[in-house]
Coordinates of C-alpha atoms in Angstrom, one line a residue:
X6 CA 54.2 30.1 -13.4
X7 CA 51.8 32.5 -13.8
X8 CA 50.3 31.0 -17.0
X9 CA 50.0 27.4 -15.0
X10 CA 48.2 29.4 -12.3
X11 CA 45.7 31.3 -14.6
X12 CA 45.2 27.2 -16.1
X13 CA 44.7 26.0 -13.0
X14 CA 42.4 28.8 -11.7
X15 CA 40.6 28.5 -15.2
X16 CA 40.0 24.9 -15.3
X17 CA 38.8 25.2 -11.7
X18 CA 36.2 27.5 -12.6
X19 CA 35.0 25.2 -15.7
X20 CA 34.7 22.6 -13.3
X21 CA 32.9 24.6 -10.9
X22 CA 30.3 26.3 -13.5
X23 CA 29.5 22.3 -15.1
X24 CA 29.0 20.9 -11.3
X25 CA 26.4 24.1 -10.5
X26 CA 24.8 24.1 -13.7
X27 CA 24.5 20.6 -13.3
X28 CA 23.4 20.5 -10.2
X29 CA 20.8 23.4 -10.4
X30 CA 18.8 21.5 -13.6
X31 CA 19.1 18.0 -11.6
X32 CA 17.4 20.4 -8.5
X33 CA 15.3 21.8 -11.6
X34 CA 14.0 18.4 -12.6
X35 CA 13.5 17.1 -9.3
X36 CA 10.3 20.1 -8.6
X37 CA 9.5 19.5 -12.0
X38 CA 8.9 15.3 -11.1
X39 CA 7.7 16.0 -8.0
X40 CA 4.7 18.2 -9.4
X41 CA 4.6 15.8 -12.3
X42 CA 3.9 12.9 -10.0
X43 CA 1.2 14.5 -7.9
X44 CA -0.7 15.4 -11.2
X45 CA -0.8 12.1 -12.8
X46 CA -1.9 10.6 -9.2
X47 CA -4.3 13.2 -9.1
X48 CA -6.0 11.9 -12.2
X49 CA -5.0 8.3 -12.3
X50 CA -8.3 7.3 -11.3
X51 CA -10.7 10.1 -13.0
X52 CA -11.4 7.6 -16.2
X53 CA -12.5 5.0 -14.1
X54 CA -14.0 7.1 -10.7
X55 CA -17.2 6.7 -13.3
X56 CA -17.5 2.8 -12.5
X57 CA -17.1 3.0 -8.7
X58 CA -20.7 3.2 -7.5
X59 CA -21.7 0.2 -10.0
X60 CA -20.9 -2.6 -8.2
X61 CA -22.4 -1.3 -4.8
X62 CA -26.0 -0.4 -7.0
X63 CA -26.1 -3.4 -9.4
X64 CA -25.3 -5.9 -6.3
X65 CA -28.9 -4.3 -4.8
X66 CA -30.4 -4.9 -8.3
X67 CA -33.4 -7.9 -8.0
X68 CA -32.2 -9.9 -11.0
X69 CA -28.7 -10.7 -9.9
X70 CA -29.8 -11.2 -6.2
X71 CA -32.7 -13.6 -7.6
X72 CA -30.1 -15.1 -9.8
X73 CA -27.6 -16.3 -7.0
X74 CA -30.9 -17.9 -5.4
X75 CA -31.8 -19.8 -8.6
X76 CA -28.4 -20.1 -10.2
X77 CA -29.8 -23.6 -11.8
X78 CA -32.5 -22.1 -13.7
X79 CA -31.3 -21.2 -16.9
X80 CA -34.0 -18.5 -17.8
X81 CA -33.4 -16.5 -14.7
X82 CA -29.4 -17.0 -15.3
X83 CA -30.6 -15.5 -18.9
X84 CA -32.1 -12.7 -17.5
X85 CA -29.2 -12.1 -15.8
X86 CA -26.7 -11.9 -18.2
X87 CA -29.3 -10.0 -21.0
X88 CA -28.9 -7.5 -17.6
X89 CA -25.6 -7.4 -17.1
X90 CA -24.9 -7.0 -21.0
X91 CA -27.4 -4.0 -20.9
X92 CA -26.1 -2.3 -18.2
X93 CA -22.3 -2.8 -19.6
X94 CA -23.4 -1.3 -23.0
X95 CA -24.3 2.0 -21.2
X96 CA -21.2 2.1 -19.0
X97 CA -19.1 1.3 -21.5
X98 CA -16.8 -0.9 -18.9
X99 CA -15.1 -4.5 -20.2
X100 CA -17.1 -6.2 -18.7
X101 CA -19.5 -7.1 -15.4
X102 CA -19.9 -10.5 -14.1
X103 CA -21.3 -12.2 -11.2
X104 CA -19.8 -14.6 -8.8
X105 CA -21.7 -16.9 -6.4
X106 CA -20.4 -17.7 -2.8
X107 CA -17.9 -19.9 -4.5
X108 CA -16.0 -18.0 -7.2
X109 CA -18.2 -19.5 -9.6
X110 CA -19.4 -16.6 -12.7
X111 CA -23.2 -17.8 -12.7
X112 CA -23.8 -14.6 -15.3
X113 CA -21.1 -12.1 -17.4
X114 CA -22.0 -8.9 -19.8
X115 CA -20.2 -11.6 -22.0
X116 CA -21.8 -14.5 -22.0
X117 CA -22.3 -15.0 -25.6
X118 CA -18.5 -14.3 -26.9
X119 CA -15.7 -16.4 -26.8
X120 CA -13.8 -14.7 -23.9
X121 CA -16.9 -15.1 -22.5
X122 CA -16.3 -15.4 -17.9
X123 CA -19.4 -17.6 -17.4
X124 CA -18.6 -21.1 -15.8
X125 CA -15.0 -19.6 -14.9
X126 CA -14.0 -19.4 -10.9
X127 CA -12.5 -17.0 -9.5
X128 CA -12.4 -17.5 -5.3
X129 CA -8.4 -17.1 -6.0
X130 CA -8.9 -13.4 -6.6
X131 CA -8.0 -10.5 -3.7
X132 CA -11.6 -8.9 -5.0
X133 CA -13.8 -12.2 -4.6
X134 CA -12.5 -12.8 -1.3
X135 CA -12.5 -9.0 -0.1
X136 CA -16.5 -9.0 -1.0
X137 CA -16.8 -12.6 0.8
X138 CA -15.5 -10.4 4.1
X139 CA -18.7 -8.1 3.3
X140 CA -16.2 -5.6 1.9
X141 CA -15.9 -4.0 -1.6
X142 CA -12.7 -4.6 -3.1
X143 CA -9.9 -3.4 -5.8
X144 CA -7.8 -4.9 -8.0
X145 CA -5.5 -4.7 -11.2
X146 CA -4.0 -8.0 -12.9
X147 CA -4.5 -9.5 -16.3
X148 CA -7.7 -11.4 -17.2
X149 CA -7.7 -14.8 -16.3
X150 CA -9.7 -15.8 -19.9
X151 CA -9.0 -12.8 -21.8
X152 CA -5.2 -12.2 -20.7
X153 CA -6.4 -8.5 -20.9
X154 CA -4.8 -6.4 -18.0
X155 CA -7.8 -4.4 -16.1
X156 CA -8.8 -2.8 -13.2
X157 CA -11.3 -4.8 -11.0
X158 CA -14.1 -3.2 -8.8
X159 CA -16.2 -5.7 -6.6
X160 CA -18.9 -5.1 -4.0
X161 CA -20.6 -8.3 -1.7
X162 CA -24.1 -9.5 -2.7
X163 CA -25.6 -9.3 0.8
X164 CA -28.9 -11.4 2.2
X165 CA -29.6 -11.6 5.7
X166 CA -26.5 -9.5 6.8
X167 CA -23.8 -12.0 5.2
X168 CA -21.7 -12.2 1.5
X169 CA -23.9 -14.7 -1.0
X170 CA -21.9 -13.6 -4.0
X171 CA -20.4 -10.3 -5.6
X172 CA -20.7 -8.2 -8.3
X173 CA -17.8 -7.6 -10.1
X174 CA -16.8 -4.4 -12.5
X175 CA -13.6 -4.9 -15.0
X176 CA -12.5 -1.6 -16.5
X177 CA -9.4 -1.1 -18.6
X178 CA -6.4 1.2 -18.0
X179 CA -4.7 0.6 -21.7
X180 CA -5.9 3.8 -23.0
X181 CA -4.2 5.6 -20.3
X182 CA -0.8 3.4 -20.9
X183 CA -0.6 4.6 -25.4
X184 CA -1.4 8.0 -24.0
X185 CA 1.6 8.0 -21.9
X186 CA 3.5 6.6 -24.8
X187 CA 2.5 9.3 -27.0
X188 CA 1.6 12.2 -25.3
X189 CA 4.4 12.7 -22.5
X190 CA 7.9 14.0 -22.8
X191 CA 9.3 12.2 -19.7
X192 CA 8.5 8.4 -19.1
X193 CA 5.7 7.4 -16.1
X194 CA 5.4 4.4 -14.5
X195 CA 2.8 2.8 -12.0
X196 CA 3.8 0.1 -9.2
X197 CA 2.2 -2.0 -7.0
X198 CA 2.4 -2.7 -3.6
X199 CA 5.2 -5.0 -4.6
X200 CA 6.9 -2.8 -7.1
X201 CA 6.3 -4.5 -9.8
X202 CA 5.3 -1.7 -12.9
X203 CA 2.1 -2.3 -14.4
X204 CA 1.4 0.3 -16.4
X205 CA 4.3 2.2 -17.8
X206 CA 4.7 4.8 -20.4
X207 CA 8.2 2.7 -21.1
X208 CA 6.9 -0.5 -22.6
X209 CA 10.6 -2.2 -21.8
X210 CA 9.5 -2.3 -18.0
X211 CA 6.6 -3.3 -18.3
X212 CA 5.7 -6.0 -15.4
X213 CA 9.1 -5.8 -14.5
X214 CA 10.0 -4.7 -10.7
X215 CA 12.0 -2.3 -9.4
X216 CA 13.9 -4.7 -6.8
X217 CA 14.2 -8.5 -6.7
X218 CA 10.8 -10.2 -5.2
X219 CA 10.8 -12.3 -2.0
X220 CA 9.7 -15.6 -2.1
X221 CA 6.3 -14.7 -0.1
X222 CA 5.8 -11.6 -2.6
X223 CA 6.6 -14.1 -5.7
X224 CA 3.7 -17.0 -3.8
X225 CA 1.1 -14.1 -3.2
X226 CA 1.2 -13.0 -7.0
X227 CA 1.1 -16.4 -8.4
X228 CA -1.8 -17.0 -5.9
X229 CA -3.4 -14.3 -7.3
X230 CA -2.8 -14.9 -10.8
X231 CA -1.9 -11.4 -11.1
X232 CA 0.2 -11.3 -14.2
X233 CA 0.8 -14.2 -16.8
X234 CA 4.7 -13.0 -16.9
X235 CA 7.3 -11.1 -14.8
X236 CA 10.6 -10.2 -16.4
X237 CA 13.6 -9.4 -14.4
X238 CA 13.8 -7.0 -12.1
X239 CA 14.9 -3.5 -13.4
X240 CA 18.9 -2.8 -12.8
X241 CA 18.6 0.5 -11.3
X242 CA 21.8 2.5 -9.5
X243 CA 20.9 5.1 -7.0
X244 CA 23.2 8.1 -7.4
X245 CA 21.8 10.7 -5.2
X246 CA 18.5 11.0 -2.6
X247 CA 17.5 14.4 -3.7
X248 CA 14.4 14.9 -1.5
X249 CA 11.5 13.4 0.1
X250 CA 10.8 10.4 -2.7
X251 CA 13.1 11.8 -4.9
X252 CA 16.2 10.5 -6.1
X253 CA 19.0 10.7 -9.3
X254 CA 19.5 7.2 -10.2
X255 CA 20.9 5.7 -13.4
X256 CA 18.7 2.5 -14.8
X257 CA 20.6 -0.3 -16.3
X258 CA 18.5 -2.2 -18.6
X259 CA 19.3 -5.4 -19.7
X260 CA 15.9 -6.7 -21.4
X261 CA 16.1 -9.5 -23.6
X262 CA 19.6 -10.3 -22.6
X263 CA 21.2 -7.2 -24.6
X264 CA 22.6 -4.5 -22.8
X265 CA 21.0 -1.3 -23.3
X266 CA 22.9 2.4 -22.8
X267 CA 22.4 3.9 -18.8
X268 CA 20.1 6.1 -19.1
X269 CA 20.1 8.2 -16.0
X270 CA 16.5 10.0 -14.3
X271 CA 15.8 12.0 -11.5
X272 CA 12.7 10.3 -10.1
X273 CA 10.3 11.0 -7.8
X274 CA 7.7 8.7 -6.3
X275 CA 4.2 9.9 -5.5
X276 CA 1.6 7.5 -2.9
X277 CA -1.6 7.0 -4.9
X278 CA -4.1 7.8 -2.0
X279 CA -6.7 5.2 -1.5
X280 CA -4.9 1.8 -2.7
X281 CA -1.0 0.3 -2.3
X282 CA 0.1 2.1 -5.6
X283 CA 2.9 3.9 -6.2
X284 CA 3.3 6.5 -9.6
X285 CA 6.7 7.2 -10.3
X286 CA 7.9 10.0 -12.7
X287 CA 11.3 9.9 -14.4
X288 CA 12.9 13.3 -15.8
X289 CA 15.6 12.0 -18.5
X290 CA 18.6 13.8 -17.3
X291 CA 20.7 13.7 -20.7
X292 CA 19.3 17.3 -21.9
X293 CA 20.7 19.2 -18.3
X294 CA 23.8 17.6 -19.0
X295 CA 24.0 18.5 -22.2
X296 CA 23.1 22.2 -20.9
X297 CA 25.4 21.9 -19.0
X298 CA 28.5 20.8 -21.0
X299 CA 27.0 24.0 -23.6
X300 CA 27.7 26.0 -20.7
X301 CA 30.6 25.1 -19.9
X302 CA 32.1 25.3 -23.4
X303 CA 31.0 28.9 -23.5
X304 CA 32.4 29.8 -20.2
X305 CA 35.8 28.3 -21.3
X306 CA 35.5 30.9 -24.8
X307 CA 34.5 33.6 -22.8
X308 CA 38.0 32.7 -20.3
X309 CA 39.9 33.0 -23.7
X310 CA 40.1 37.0 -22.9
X311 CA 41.8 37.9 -19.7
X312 CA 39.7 41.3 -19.6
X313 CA 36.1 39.5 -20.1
X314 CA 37.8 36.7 -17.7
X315 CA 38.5 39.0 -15.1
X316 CA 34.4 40.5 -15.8
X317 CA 33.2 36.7 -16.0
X318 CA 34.9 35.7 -12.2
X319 CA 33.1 38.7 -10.5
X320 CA 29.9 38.0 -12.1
X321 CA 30.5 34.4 -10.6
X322 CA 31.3 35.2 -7.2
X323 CA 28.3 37.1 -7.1
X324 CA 26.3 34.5 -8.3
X325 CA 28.0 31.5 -6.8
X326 CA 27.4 33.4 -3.4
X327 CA 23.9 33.9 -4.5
X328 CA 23.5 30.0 -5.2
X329 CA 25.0 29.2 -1.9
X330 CA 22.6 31.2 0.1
X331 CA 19.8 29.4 -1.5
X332 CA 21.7 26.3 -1.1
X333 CA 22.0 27.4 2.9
X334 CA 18.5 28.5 2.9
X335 CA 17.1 25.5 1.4
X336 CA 19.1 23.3 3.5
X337 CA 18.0 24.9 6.7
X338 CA 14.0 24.9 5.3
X339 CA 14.5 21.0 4.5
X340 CA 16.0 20.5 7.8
X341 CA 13.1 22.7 9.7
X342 CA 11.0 20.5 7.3
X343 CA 12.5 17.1 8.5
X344 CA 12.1 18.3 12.2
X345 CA 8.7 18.8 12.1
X346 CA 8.1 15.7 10.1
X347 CA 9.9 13.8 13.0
X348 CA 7.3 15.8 15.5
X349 CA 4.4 14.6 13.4
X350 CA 5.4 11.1 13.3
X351 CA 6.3 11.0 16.7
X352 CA 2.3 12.6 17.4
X353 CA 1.2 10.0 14.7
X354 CA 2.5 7.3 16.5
X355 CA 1.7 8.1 20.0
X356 CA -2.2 8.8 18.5
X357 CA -2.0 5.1 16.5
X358 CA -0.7 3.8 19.8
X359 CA -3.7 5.7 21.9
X360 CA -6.6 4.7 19.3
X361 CA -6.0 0.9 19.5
X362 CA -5.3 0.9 22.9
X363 CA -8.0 0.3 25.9
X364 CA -7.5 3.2 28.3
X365 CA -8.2 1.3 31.5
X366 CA -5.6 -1.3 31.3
X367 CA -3.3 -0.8 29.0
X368 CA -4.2 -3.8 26.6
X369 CA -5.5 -3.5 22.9
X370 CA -9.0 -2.7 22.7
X371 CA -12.1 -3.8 20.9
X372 CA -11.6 -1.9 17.8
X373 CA -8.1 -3.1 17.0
X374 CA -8.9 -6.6 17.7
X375 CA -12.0 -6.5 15.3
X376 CA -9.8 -5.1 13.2
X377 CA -7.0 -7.4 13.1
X378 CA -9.4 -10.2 13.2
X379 CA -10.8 -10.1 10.2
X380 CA -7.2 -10.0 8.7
X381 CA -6.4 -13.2 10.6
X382 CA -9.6 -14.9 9.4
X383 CA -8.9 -14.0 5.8
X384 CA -5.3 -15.5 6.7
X385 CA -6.5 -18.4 8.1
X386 CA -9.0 -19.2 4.6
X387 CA -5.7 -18.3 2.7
X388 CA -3.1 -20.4 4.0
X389 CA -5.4 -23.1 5.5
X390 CA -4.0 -23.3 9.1
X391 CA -6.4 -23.2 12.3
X392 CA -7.1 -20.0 14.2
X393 CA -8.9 -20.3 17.7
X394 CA -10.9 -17.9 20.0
X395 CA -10.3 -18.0 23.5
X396 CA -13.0 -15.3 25.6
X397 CA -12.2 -14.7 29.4
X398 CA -15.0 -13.0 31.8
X399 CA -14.1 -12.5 34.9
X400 CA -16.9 -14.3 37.7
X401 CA -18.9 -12.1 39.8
X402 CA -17.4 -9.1 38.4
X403 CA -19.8 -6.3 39.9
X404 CA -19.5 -7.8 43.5
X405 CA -15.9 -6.7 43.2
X406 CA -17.4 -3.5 42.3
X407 CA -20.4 -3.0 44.7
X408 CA -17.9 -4.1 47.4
X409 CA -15.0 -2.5 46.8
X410 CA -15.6 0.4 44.3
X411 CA -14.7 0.7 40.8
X412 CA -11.1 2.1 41.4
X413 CA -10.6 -1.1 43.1
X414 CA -12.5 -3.0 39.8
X415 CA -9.8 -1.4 37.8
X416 CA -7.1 -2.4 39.5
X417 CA -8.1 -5.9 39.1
X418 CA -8.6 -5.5 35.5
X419 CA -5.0 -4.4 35.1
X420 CA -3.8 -6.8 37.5
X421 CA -5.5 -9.5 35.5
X422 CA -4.1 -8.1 32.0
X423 CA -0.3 -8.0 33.7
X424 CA -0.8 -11.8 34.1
X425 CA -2.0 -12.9 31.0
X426 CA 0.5 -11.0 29.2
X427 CA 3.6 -12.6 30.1
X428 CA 2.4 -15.9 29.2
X429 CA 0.9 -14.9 25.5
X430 CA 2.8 -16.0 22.4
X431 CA 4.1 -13.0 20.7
X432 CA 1.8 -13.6 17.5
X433 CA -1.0 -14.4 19.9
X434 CA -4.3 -11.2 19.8
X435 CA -4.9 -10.3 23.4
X436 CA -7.6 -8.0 23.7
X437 CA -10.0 -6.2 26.5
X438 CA -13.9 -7.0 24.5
X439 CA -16.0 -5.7 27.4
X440 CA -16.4 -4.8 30.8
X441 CA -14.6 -7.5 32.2
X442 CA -14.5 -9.6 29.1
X443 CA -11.2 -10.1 27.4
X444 CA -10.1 -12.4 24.0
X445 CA -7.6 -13.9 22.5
X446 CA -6.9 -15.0 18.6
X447 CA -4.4 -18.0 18.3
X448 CA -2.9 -18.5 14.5
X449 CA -1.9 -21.8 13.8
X450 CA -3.9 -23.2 17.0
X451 CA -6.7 -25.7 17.1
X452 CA -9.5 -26.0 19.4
X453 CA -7.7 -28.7 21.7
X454 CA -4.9 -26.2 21.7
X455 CA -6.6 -23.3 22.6
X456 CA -8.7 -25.5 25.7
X457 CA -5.5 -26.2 27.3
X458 CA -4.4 -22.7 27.1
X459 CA -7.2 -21.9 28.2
X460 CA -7.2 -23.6 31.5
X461 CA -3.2 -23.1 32.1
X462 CA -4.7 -19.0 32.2
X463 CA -7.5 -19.8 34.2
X464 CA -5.7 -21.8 36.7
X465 CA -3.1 -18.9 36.6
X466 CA -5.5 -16.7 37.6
X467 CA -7.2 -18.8 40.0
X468 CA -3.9 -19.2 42.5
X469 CA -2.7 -15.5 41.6
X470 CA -3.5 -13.2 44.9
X471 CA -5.5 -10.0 44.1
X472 CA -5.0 -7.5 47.0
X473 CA -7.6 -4.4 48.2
X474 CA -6.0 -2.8 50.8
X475 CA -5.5 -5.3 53.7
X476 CA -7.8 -7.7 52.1
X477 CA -7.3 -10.4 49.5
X478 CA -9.9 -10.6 46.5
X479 CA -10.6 -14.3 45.5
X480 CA -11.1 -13.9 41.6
X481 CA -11.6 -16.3 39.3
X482 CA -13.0 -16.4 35.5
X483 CA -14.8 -18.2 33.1
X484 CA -13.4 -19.3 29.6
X485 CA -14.9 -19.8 26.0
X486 CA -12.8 -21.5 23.3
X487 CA -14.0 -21.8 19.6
X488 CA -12.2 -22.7 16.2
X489 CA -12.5 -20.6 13.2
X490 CA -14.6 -22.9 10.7
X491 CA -14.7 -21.3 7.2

């Protein structure tokens, strides 16, 4: 009995020293990702932070801004390219091109090879149409003509205040992919904002995502022409959250049809500040196992004598009740940590709410709708449905006020936004623009549309009673309706 006890005990305390040994390199690797992540997406961006002012110069530059205005003369477009190959040579980029208000390369760094961009459009890109909105944009998918994979920079070609074409920076990110595959002892990976890894240290997951794509992800990358190929997603089994964008997992890889070996990672993912990126790090996990099986084993020779056994469990208790207390104490610090990550959400959330709100009355404000506008323009060009403005003033506005103060003005403004509201789609934009001037964007509404909502509000407001004290205020309002024309 006594020998079954001592088994028991003993094979309890094997178990007990893998599971902790285990479970303190998993903890191990995790720190170890974690700090591993936030380096790489501290200098993802350093080999290419060199090309980010070119665009925004070179788009100020006389030549290619004369060249969009005399894009059929073919000693100025000369000029232009001789200019762009210059400038190119000292940068050292792929290559720099320039697009007209169409898409349309009137002039590459390239022009005389045979990956030459000249003559090729490219209005389906997110960077030609970002710079078309007056805005610089940034971009990574493989070259339309060269099928090389590069990292776009693009900045608007501006005369009299609006877009007439965009300058257009290509700069290449393979170096950094054969570093990782050389350099690193753990494998790296880079997402985008749909998960899909393009750049990877693991060549097997390359352009492969990291869950299944939705059909509106899956239409928005071929719109895009982002990659020539996507495999299938990666099969990836989540053991274990360990922390804040980390977790164990075990990756099932079944490229090419063959089943590969799991391989199991602890992985933590790392935001790439200024763009939709993700940078994952994955710690192989084989080697703490492997520690701790070694472990193990040596435990179970050093049970072998009862004397050193008896030596061996004290030394255990004392550091098994040392692990738990770091255990407690990192437990309570994450939970502190989550609580105050809940209070900072929360004051995020009520600021987000505050900033796009208008104070007065409770409806968004200028900024937002500006904002949002833009978006639903861009929308609108994309997926070729109508979007409509609809701008309400209210008539005689500052009688209301010299009459009845501007407490009572207030009132009315609030009164006025509590009856538009309830008759609003939910995707419609309803916005305070001025003083007493309000507007409304209307997706997937035409002009006649928007007139007839327009007068259904204003004869809303028209019959709606607006009290000041004892007295009723007659209000009405005026209405302008537009449709988006690209």
């Amino acid at each position: 009995m006594l020998v079954m006890l001592a088994a028991v005990a003993a094979a309890t305390i094997l178990g007990a020293v893998y599971h902790l040994t285990l479970r303190s390199g998993i903890n191990t690797l995790a720190v170890t990702s974690n700090i591993r992540a936030q380096t790489v997406a501290a200098t993802l961006f350093v080999p290419i932070e060199k090309y980010s002012d070119i665009p925004k110069i070179t788009a100020t530059h006389p030549v290619p801004r004369a060249t969009l205005a005399a894009s059929s003369n073919p000693v100025q477009v000369q000029a232009a390219n001789d200019y762009l190959a210059g400038l190119n040579d000292v940068i050292e980029s792929e290559a720099i091109f320039l697009l007209d208000r169409q898409g349309l390369a009137i002039a590459s760094s390239n022009w005389n090879t045979s990956s030459s961009f000249v003559g090729k459009n490219y209005s389906f890109r997110p960077y030609f149409q970002e710079a078309m909105q007056g805005q610089p944009g940034k971009f990574y998918g493989q070259g339309m003509v060269s099928h090389v994979p590069g990292y776009y920079i693009s900045y608007p070609v501006i005369e009299n205040g609006l877009p007439v074409g965009a300058i257009v920076v290509k700069t290449s990110l393979i170096s950094l992919d054969k570093k990782w595959q050389t350099d690193l002892g753990y494998e790296v990976a880079v997402a985008d904002e749909h998960g899909i890894y393009f750049l990877s240290s693991n060549p097997a997951w390359k352009y492969r995502p990291s869950l299944a794509l939705t059909m509106r992800q899956m239409t928005q990358i071929g719109a895009a022409r982002q990659y020539e190929e996507m495999l299938q997603p990666l099969s990836i089994l989540v053991r274990r959250e360990l922390d804040a964008g980390t977790q164990w997992i075990t990756v099932i890889d079944h490229a090419d049809g063959a089943a590969e070996p799991e391989t199991s990672y602890v992985v933590h993912s790392q935001p790439l500040s200024g763009s939709a990126w993700t940078v994952k790090v994955f710690m192989r996990t084989e080697g703490v196992r492997q520690q701790a099986v070694a472990f193990t084993v040596f435990t179970a020779f050093a049970l072998a004598a009862l004397l050193l056994v008896f030596m061996y469990w004290r030394e255990l208790r004392h550091r098994l009740a040392e692990r738990e207390a770091a255990r407690v104490e990192i437990e309570n610090a994450h939970a502190e940590l989550a609580l105050r990550h809940a209070e900072l959400h929360s004051m995020h959330e009520a600021l987000n709410q505050k900033a796009i709100t208008d104070p007065v009355v409770g409806c968004f404000n200028r900024t937002f709708f500006l904002e949002q506008a833009s978006r639903l323009a861009a929308s609108a060009l994309r997926h070729d449905v109508p979007l409509s403005l609809i701008v309400l003033d209210i008539d005689h506005f500052k009688h209301i006020n010299d009459t009845y103060g501007h407490p009572t003005g207030d009132a009315v403004l609030r009164r006025l936004v509590e009856i538009c509201m309830p008759v609003m789609r939910e995707a419609d934009l309803f916005a305070r623009f001025g003083g007493e001037e309000f507007i409304v964007a209307m997706m997937h509404t035409n002009a006649r549309e928007a007139m007839t909502a327009a007068e259904r509000l204003r004869l809303i407001i028209e019959r709606e009673p607006f009290h000041h004290e004892s007295d009723q205020i007659a209000v009405t309002s005026s209405f302008g309706v537009a449709q988006f024309d690209p």
